[in-house]
mmCIF file of C-alpha atoms and ligand atoms in Angstrom:
data_model
loop_
_atom_site.group_PDB
_atom_site.id
_atom_site.type_symbol
_atom_site.label_atom_id
_atom_site.label_comp_id
_atom_site.label_asym_id
_atom_site.label_seq_id
_atom_site.Cartn_x
_atom_site.Cartn_y
_atom_site.Cartn_z
ATOM 1 C CA MET A 1 -0.205 0.044 0.145
ATOM 2 C CA GLY A 2 2.957 2.255 1.039
ATOM 3 C CA ARG A 3 4.114 1.795 -2.644
ATOM 4 C CA ALA A 4 1.180 2.662 -4.175
ATOM 5 C CA VAL A 5 0.630 5.633 -2.093
ATOM 6 C CA ALA A 6 3.624 7.217 -3.279
ATOM 7 C CA ALA A 7 3.170 6.862 -6.730
ATOM 8 C CA ARG A 8 0.001 8.111 -6.329
ATOM 9 C CA PHE A 9 1.358 11.499 -4.542
ATOM 10 C CA ALA A 10 4.144 11.825 -6.589
ATOM 11 C CA ALA A 11 1.825 11.654 -9.868
ATOM 12 C CA ASN A 12 -0.048 14.343 -8.124
ATOM 13 C CA GLY A 13 2.782 16.579 -7.848
ATOM 14 C CA MET A 14 4.287 16.001 -4.657
ATOM 15 C CA ALA A 15 7.807 15.303 -3.134
ATOM 16 C CA VAL A 16 7.681 12.156 -1.325
ATOM 17 C CA LEU A 17 9.864 10.928 1.000
ATOM 18 C CA CYS A 18 9.486 6.815 1.483
ATOM 19 C CA ALA A 19 10.175 5.513 5.323
ATOM 20 C CA ASP A 20 10.057 2.111 5.929
ATOM 21 C CA LEU A 21 12.037 -0.504 8.013
ATOM 22 C CA ASN A 22 12.977 -2.303 5.162
ATOM 23 C CA GLU A 23 15.068 0.150 3.498
ATOM 24 C CA PRO A 24 15.616 -1.754 0.097
ATOM 25 C CA ALA A 25 11.985 -1.946 -0.230
ATOM 26 C CA ALA A 26 11.722 2.076 0.074
ATOM 27 C CA GLN A 27 14.680 2.927 -2.106
ATOM 28 C CA ALA A 28 13.774 0.948 -4.287
ATOM 29 C CA VAL A 29 10.047 2.792 -4.414
ATOM 30 C CA ALA A 30 12.052 6.076 -4.459
ATOM 31 C CA ASN A 31 14.563 5.124 -7.041
ATOM 32 C CA GLY A 32 11.324 4.322 -9.636
ATOM 33 C CA LEU A 33 9.660 7.706 -8.725
ATOM 34 C CA THR A 34 13.265 9.508 -9.280
ATOM 35 C CA ALA A 35 13.398 7.816 -12.924
ATOM 36 C CA ALA A 36 9.921 8.878 -13.794
ATOM 37 C CA GLY A 37 11.145 12.426 -13.066
ATOM 38 C CA HIS A 38 9.015 12.852 -9.821
ATOM 39 C CA PRO A 39 11.540 14.034 -6.554
ATOM 40 C CA ALA A 40 11.167 11.579 -4.439
ATOM 41 C CA CYS A 41 13.706 9.841 -1.548
ATOM 42 C CA ALA A 42 13.996 7.124 0.693
ATOM 43 C CA VAL A 43 14.752 6.864 4.221
ATOM 44 C CA ARG A 44 15.180 3.633 6.866
ATOM 45 C CA THR A 45 12.404 4.355 9.600
ATOM 46 C CA ASP A 46 11.576 1.898 12.530
ATOM 47 C CA ILE A 47 7.873 3.520 13.765
ATOM 48 C CA THR A 48 8.747 1.629 16.976
ATOM 49 C CA ASP A 49 11.597 3.714 17.675
ATOM 50 C CA GLU A 50 11.561 7.392 19.011
ATOM 51 C CA ALA A 51 15.079 8.156 17.894
ATOM 52 C CA SER A 52 14.290 6.701 14.491
ATOM 53 C CA VAL A 53 11.062 8.517 13.726
ATOM 54 C CA ALA A 54 12.518 12.202 14.828
ATOM 55 C CA ALA A 55 15.379 11.439 12.407
ATOM 56 C CA MET A 56 12.624 10.600 9.399
ATOM 57 C CA ALA A 57 11.247 13.961 10.418
ATOM 58 C CA ALA A 58 14.147 15.626 10.286
ATOM 59 C CA ALA A 59 15.287 14.093 7.019
ATOM 60 C CA ALA A 60 12.051 15.234 5.423
ATOM 61 C CA ILE A 61 12.702 18.638 6.459
ATOM 62 C CA ASN A 62 16.370 18.820 5.490
ATOM 63 C CA TRP A 63 15.151 17.528 1.781
ATOM 64 C CA ALA A 64 12.167 19.182 1.037
ATOM 65 C CA GLY A 65 12.174 22.226 4.061
ATOM 66 C CA ARG A 66 8.580 21.300 4.978
ATOM 67 C CA ILE A 67 6.051 18.621 5.469
ATOM 68 C CA ASP A 68 2.327 18.953 4.420
ATOM 69 C CA THR A 69 1.209 15.142 4.696
ATOM 70 C CA CYS A 70 2.060 12.130 6.547
ATOM 71 C CA ILE A 71 0.321 9.110 5.290
ATOM 72 C CA ALA A 72 0.847 6.948 8.607
ATOM 73 C CA ASN A 73 0.387 3.759 7.241
ATOM 74 C CA ALA A 74 2.876 0.582 8.181
ATOM 75 C CA GLY A 75 1.990 -1.833 10.346
ATOM 76 C CA ALA A 76 1.611 -5.546 11.120
ATOM 77 C CA MET A 77 -0.676 -8.101 11.527
ATOM 78 C CA ILE A 78 -0.549 -10.393 14.470
ATOM 79 C CA GLU A 79 -2.785 -13.553 14.528
ATOM 80 C CA GLY A 80 -4.487 -15.066 17.297
ATOM 81 C CA ASP A 81 -7.743 -15.312 19.694
ATOM 82 C CA ILE A 82 -6.957 -14.133 23.093
ATOM 83 C CA LEU A 83 -6.395 -17.915 24.424
ATOM 84 C CA SER A 84 -3.532 -18.460 21.979
ATOM 85 C CA LEU A 85 -1.653 -14.792 22.039
ATOM 86 C CA SER A 86 0.878 -13.978 24.974
ATOM 87 C CA LEU A 87 1.829 -10.949 25.829
ATOM 88 C CA THR A 88 4.385 -10.770 23.490
ATOM 89 C CA ASP A 89 2.177 -10.967 20.926
ATOM 90 C CA TRP A 90 -0.172 -8.511 22.656
ATOM 91 C CA ASN A 91 2.741 -6.147 22.827
ATOM 92 C CA ARG A 92 4.040 -6.372 19.415
ATOM 93 C CA ALA A 93 0.758 -5.791 17.799
ATOM 94 C CA MET A 94 0.350 -2.757 20.097
ATOM 95 C CA LEU A 95 4.053 -1.319 19.796
ATOM 96 C CA VAL A 96 3.707 -1.585 16.153
ATOM 97 C CA ASN A 97 0.635 -0.541 14.875
ATOM 98 C CA ALA A 98 -0.404 1.916 18.057
ATOM 99 C CA THR A 99 2.731 3.299 19.288
ATOM 100 C CA GLY A 100 3.986 3.511 15.934
ATOM 101 C CA ALA A 101 1.346 5.850 15.011
ATOM 102 C CA PHE A 102 1.482 7.741 17.963
ATOM 103 C CA LEU A 103 5.369 8.421 17.703
ATOM 104 C CA THR A 104 4.677 9.060 13.594
ATOM 105 C CA ALA A 105 2.296 11.756 14.851
ATOM 106 C CA ARG A 106 3.949 13.183 17.577
ATOM 107 C CA ALA A 107 7.457 13.763 15.331
ATOM 108 C CA VAL A 108 6.000 15.326 12.249
ATOM 109 C CA LEU A 109 2.533 17.546 13.447
ATOM 110 C CA PRO A 110 5.208 19.782 14.436
ATOM 111 C CA HIS A 111 6.309 20.918 11.145
ATOM 112 C CA LEU A 112 2.706 20.372 9.480
ATOM 113 C CA LEU A 113 1.319 23.384 12.161
ATOM 114 C CA VAL A 114 3.978 25.585 10.883
ATOM 115 C CA GLN A 115 2.400 25.902 7.489
ATOM 116 C CA GLY A 116 -0.973 23.738 7.892
ATOM 117 C CA GLY A 117 -1.339 20.315 7.143
ATOM 118 C CA THR A 118 -3.100 16.426 7.193
ATOM 119 C CA LEU A 119 -2.321 13.393 8.629
ATOM 120 C CA VAL A 120 -3.790 10.422 7.210
ATOM 121 C CA PHE A 121 -3.673 7.010 9.546
ATOM 122 C CA THR A 122 -4.520 3.287 8.260
ATOM 123 C CA ALA A 123 -6.845 1.711 10.215
ATOM 124 C CA THR A 124 -8.678 -1.252 8.823
ATOM 125 C CA THR A 125 -12.751 -2.158 7.967
ATOM 126 C CA VAL A 126 -12.698 -5.323 10.268
ATOM 127 C CA ASP A 127 -12.463 -3.042 13.461
ATOM 128 C CA LEU A 128 -15.513 -0.976 12.837
ATOM 129 C CA SER A 129 -17.526 -4.597 12.642
ATOM 130 C CA GLY A 130 -15.280 -7.623 14.398
ATOM 131 C CA MET A 131 -13.151 -10.166 13.110
ATOM 132 C CA LYS A 132 -12.372 -13.695 14.330
ATOM 133 C CA GLY A 133 -9.243 -13.957 15.125
ATOM 134 C CA VAL A 134 -6.908 -11.136 15.625
ATOM 135 C CA ALA A 135 -7.935 -9.971 19.653
ATOM 136 C CA ALA A 136 -4.365 -7.852 19.584
ATOM 137 C CA TYR A 137 -4.218 -6.369 15.731
ATOM 138 C CA LEU A 138 -8.016 -5.031 16.235
ATOM 139 C CA PRO A 139 -7.725 -3.397 20.144
ATOM 140 C CA ALA A 140 -4.057 -2.051 18.453
ATOM 141 C CA LYS A 141 -5.979 -0.650 15.233
ATOM 142 C CA GLY A 142 -8.707 0.729 17.336
ATOM 143 C CA ALA A 143 -5.988 2.959 19.470
ATOM 144 C CA VAL A 144 -5.267 4.052 15.766
ATOM 145 C CA MET A 145 -8.944 5.204 14.900
ATOM 146 C CA ALA A 146 -9.591 6.731 18.736
ATOM 147 C CA LEU A 147 -6.051 8.646 17.632
ATOM 148 C CA THR A 148 -7.230 9.796 14.748
ATOM 149 C CA ARG A 149 -10.630 11.388 16.506
ATOM 150 C CA GLN A 150 -7.999 12.960 19.450
ATOM 151 C CA LEU A 151 -5.821 14.503 17.228
ATOM 152 C CA ALA A 152 -8.406 15.848 15.212
ATOM 153 C CA ALA A 153 -10.288 17.501 17.802
ATOM 154 C CA ASP A 154 -6.884 18.943 19.440
ATOM 155 C CA PHE A 155 -5.826 20.125 15.747
ATOM 156 C CA ALA A 156 -8.428 21.034 13.894
ATOM 157 C CA ALA A 157 -8.433 24.709 15.134
ATOM 158 C CA ARG A 158 -4.728 25.051 14.097
ATOM 159 C CA GLY A 159 -4.920 24.342 10.457
ATOM 160 C CA VAL A 160 -4.063 19.937 10.753
ATOM 161 C CA ARG A 161 -6.835 17.753 9.845
ATOM 162 C CA VAL A 162 -6.358 14.250 10.664
ATOM 163 C CA ASN A 163 -8.366 11.440 9.298
ATOM 164 C CA ALA A 164 -7.924 7.513 8.368
ATOM 165 C CA VAL A 165 -8.860 5.437 6.096
ATOM 166 C CA ALA A 166 -10.002 1.962 7.017
ATOM 167 C CA PRO A 167 -9.554 -0.524 4.296
ATOM 168 C CA GLY A 168 -11.032 -3.800 3.627
ATOM 169 C CA ALA A 169 -9.581 -6.765 1.905
ATOM 170 C CA VAL A 170 -6.757 -5.635 -0.259
ATOM 171 C CA ARG A 171 -3.923 -8.087 -1.848
ATOM 172 C CA THR A 172 -0.696 -7.479 -0.071
ATOM 173 C CA PRO A 173 2.151 -9.258 1.560
ATOM 174 C CA LEU A 174 0.448 -8.664 4.923
ATOM 175 C CA SER A 175 -2.882 -9.908 4.175
ATOM 176 C CA GLU A 176 -1.641 -12.894 2.298
ATOM 177 C CA SER A 177 0.284 -14.165 5.186
ATOM 178 C CA GLN A 178 -2.698 -13.307 7.547
ATOM 179 C CA PHE A 179 -5.171 -15.858 5.377
ATOM 180 C CA ARG A 180 -1.667 -18.491 4.760
ATOM 181 C CA ALA A 181 -1.202 -18.746 8.644
ATOM 182 C CA ARG A 182 -4.843 -20.172 9.224
ATOM 183 C CA ALA A 183 -4.560 -22.218 5.991
ATOM 184 C CA ALA A 184 -2.243 -25.923 6.240
ATOM 185 C CA ASP A 185 -1.827 -26.384 2.750
ATOM 186 C CA GLU A 186 -2.196 -24.096 -0.516
ATOM 187 C CA ALA A 187 -5.809 -25.959 -1.205
ATOM 188 C CA GLU A 188 -7.159 -24.270 1.728
ATOM 189 C CA PHE A 189 -5.678 -21.394 1.245
ATOM 190 C CA GLN A 190 -7.004 -20.498 -1.701
ATOM 191 C CA THR A 191 -10.658 -21.866 -0.515
ATOM 192 C CA LEU A 192 -10.020 -19.230 2.494
ATOM 193 C CA LEU A 193 -9.029 -16.370 0.154
ATOM 194 C CA ALA A 194 -12.720 -17.139 -2.061
ATOM 195 C CA GLN A 195 -14.766 -17.641 1.062
ATOM 196 C CA VAL A 196 -13.049 -14.101 2.231
ATOM 197 C CA ILE A 197 -13.942 -12.598 -1.279
ATOM 198 C CA GLY A 198 -17.268 -13.876 -1.544
ATOM 199 C CA ARG A 199 -18.592 -12.007 1.232
ATOM 200 C CA TYR A 200 -17.432 -8.818 -0.006
ATOM 201 C CA PRO A 201 -20.444 -7.337 -2.296
ATOM 202 C CA ILE A 202 -18.085 -5.925 -4.631
ATOM 203 C CA SER A 203 -16.336 -9.466 -5.051
ATOM 204 C CA ARG A 204 -13.040 -9.038 -5.376
ATOM 205 C CA TRP A 205 -9.780 -7.557 -3.544
ATOM 206 C CA GLY A 206 -9.296 -4.498 -3.308
ATOM 207 C CA THR A 207 -6.154 -3.027 -4.894
ATOM 208 C CA PRO A 208 -3.499 -0.946 -2.917
ATOM 209 C CA GLU A 209 -4.304 2.005 -5.547
ATOM 210 C CA GLU A 210 -7.965 1.951 -4.525
ATOM 211 C CA ILE A 211 -6.848 2.808 -0.850
ATOM 212 C CA ALA A 212 -3.674 5.326 -2.126
ATOM 213 C CA GLU A 213 -6.827 7.007 -4.170
ATOM 214 C CA GLY A 214 -8.814 7.685 -0.581
ATOM 215 C CA MET A 215 -5.638 8.438 1.266
ATOM 216 C CA LEU A 216 -5.022 11.559 -1.761
ATOM 217 C CA PHE A 217 -8.655 12.838 -1.120
ATOM 218 C CA LEU A 218 -7.651 13.280 2.842
ATOM 219 C CA ALA A 219 -4.235 14.313 2.229
ATOM 220 C CA THR A 220 -5.255 16.959 0.059
ATOM 221 C CA ASP A 221 -7.468 20.211 0.026
ATOM 222 C CA ARG A 222 -10.075 18.100 -1.761
ATOM 223 C CA SER A 223 -11.489 17.143 1.560
ATOM 224 C CA SER A 224 -11.185 20.517 3.031
ATOM 225 C CA TRP A 225 -14.326 20.313 5.504
ATOM 226 C CA MET A 226 -13.418 16.617 6.846
ATOM 227 C CA THR A 227 -11.600 16.221 9.581
ATOM 228 C CA GLY A 228 -11.855 12.721 12.509
ATOM 229 C CA GLN A 229 -13.094 10.817 9.960
ATOM 230 C CA ILE A 230 -12.640 7.266 9.450
ATOM 231 C CA ILE A 231 -13.272 6.382 6.117
ATOM 232 C CA PRO A 232 -14.071 2.685 4.818
ATOM 233 C CA ILE A 233 -12.866 1.333 1.448
ATOM 234 C CA ASP A 234 -14.247 -1.870 1.519
ATOM 235 C CA GLY A 235 -16.089 -3.070 -1.405
ATOM 236 C CA GLY A 236 -19.471 -2.038 0.768
ATOM 237 C CA LEU A 237 -18.805 -4.876 3.305
ATOM 238 C CA LEU A 238 -19.786 -2.774 6.326
ATOM 239 C CA GLU A 239 -22.147 -0.776 4.944
ATOM 240 C CA LEU A 240 -24.148 -3.338 3.204
ATOM 241 C CA ARG A 241 -23.846 -6.331 5.359
ATOM 242 C CA GLN A 242 -26.066 -4.016 8.203
ATOM 243 C CA ALA A 243 -28.789 -3.416 5.612
ATOM 244 C CA PRO A 244 -32.028 -4.728 6.764
ATOM 245 C CA ARG A 245 -33.138 -8.603 6.987
ATOM 246 C CA SER A 246 -35.803 -8.567 4.243
ATOM 247 C CA ALA A 247 -36.959 -11.430 1.768
ATOM 248 C CA ARG A 248 -35.750 -8.984 -1.064
ATOM 249 C CA SER A 249 -32.305 -8.234 0.567
ATOM 250 C CA LYS A 250 -31.953 -11.900 1.548
ATOM 251 C CA ALA A 251 -32.822 -12.905 -2.105
ATOM 252 C CA ARG A 252 -30.196 -10.012 -3.444
ATOM 253 C CA PHE A 253 -27.466 -10.213 -1.185
ATOM 254 C CA GLY A 254 -27.912 -14.115 0.101
ATOM 255 C CA ARG A 255 -24.386 -15.423 -1.030
ATOM 256 C CA TRP A 256 -22.251 -12.830 0.996
ATOM 257 C CA ASP A 257 -24.512 -12.048 3.769
ATOM 258 C CA ALA A 258 -22.339 -11.725 6.523
ATOM 259 C CA ARG A 259 -24.561 -10.771 9.557
ATOM 260 C CA ALA A 260 -24.716 -14.395 10.447
ATOM 261 C CA GLU A 261 -20.628 -14.387 10.698
ATOM 262 C CA THR A 262 -18.618 -13.004 12.678
ATOM 263 C CA SER A 263 -15.434 -13.182 10.887
ATOM 264 C CA PHE A 264 -15.020 -11.188 7.311
HETATM 265 N N1 NAD B 1 -3.731 -5.359 3.398
HETATM 266 C C1 NAD B 1 -4.719 -5.480 4.013
HETATM 267 O O1 NAD B 1 -6.209 -6.219 3.531
HETATM 268 C C2 NAD B 1 -5.026 -4.326 4.814
HETATM 269 C C3 NAD B 1 -6.820 -4.191 5.327
HETATM 270 C C4 NAD B 1 -6.425 -3.310 6.561
HETATM 271 C C5 NAD B 1 -6.106 -2.366 6.829
HETATM 272 N N2 NAD B 1 -4.294 -2.704 6.743
HETATM 273 C C6 NAD B 1 -3.405 -2.143 7.026
HETATM 274 O O2 NAD B 1 -2.574 -1.293 5.730
HETATM 275 C C7 NAD B 1 -1.440 -0.731 6.317
HETATM 276 C C8 NAD B 1 -0.546 -1.412 4.972
HETATM 277 O O3 NAD B 1 -0.654 -2.617 5.094
HETATM 278 P P1 NAD B 1 -0.133 -3.557 3.911
HETATM 279 O O4 NAD B 1 -1.232 -4.576 3.799
HETATM 280 O O5 NAD B 1 0.115 -2.647 2.648
HETATM 281 O O6 NAD B 1 0.812 -4.390 4.379
HETATM 282 P P2 NAD B 1 2.199 -5.060 3.791
HETATM 283 O O7 NAD B 1 3.268 -5.624 4.953
HETATM 284 O O8 NAD B 1 2.636 -5.119 2.605
HETATM 285 O O9 NAD B 1 3.154 -3.685 4.657
HETATM 286 C C9 NAD B 1 3.478 -3.079 5.592
HETATM 287 C C10 NAD B 1 4.861 -2.300 5.734
HETATM 288 O O10 NAD B 1 4.974 -1.220 7.103
HETATM 289 C C11 NAD B 1 6.249 -1.915 7.329
HETATM 290 N N3 NAD B 1 6.299 -1.880 8.286
HETATM 291 C C12 NAD B 1 6.371 -2.966 9.207
HETATM 292 N N4 NAD B 1 6.917 -2.470 10.429
HETATM 293 C C13 NAD B 1 7.551 -1.092 10.600
HETATM 294 C C14 NAD B 1 7.912 -0.646 11.426
HETATM 295 N N5 NAD B 1 8.097 -1.367 13.106
HETATM 296 N N6 NAD B 1 8.698 0.536 10.924
HETATM 297 C C15 NAD B 1 8.382 0.982 9.650
HETATM 298 N N7 NAD B 1 7.953 0.366 8.692
HETATM 299 C C16 NAD B 1 7.355 -0.660 9.224
HETATM 300 C C17 NAD B 1 6.886 -3.227 6.575
HETATM 301 O O11 NAD B 1 8.372 -3.171 6.113
HETATM 302 C C18 NAD B 1 5.910 -2.791 4.828
HETATM 303 O O12 NAD B 1 6.908 -2.314 4.131
HETATM 304 C C19 NAD B 1 -1.009 -1.591 7.709
HETATM 305 O O13 NAD B 1 -1.170 -0.592 8.768
HETATM 306 C C20 NAD B 1 -2.045 -2.644 7.745
HETATM 307 O O14 NAD B 1 -2.778 -2.940 8.820
HETATM 308 C C21 NAD B 1 -4.015 -3.986 5.164
#
């Protein structure tokens, strides 16, 4: 998703600093943008490390002179229900997803406040509906949603808008590893994928580009009167699963009707 965000924002005329723990991957994205004529650079950043995040913000200022928007998108999936999760698992989910969002926001906000700007977090649709077997990841993303609303309230009057995108299932290394962890073999993995997607009204995976489009909207003046919002981009999963049960809606949506489900 970060790669798609970088490409979409660069195409919109922005200078993009790609920050990721995986430095070669971030550098490859930046190199691709530079080769296409867009200003871009990369910096290794560990969002769980206060000094690393501060260095990332300083690098952005040194390179571009200002920060207009920050897409705080890095995250990690930790699988497991509460009975199978260790305290280490819980702490890891909180550290990468919640503390990482907190540290990132704290490092960039002073710079956003200089001329006004935007902060966009990545939540998840299933935090708004519930899902089986992610008893650390969902609470961690819940903290990200609460942080979105809190920062929006704290900084609206000072020219900084804070919103979040809540993606449904998007085919990336993260979602792939999530479903592989639940499947014993390739056949079970394929069956699981088909079941998940079958529950989406728009019955396919989302693309990173579709999420990046929402982030661009929230990051720019196109969304100038929006703050504190958590916007699902999820093929209709969240909204349509709550449609009133009726013979008509059942006939129409019966194939994916997820109201009886507690997972995706
Ligand atoms: N893929 C989905 O279906 C889906 C759905 C809902 C929400 N999300 C969220 O979207 C975001 C992007 O996910 P993705 O699917 O692109 O995952 P991904 O695994 O492809 O990418 C996550 C990126 O975060 C980086 N990262 C991990 N830990 C880091 C750290 N400590 N410091 C800096 N970078 C770190 C990884 O190196 C990787 O490049 C995540 O926050 C994820 O929770 C994904």
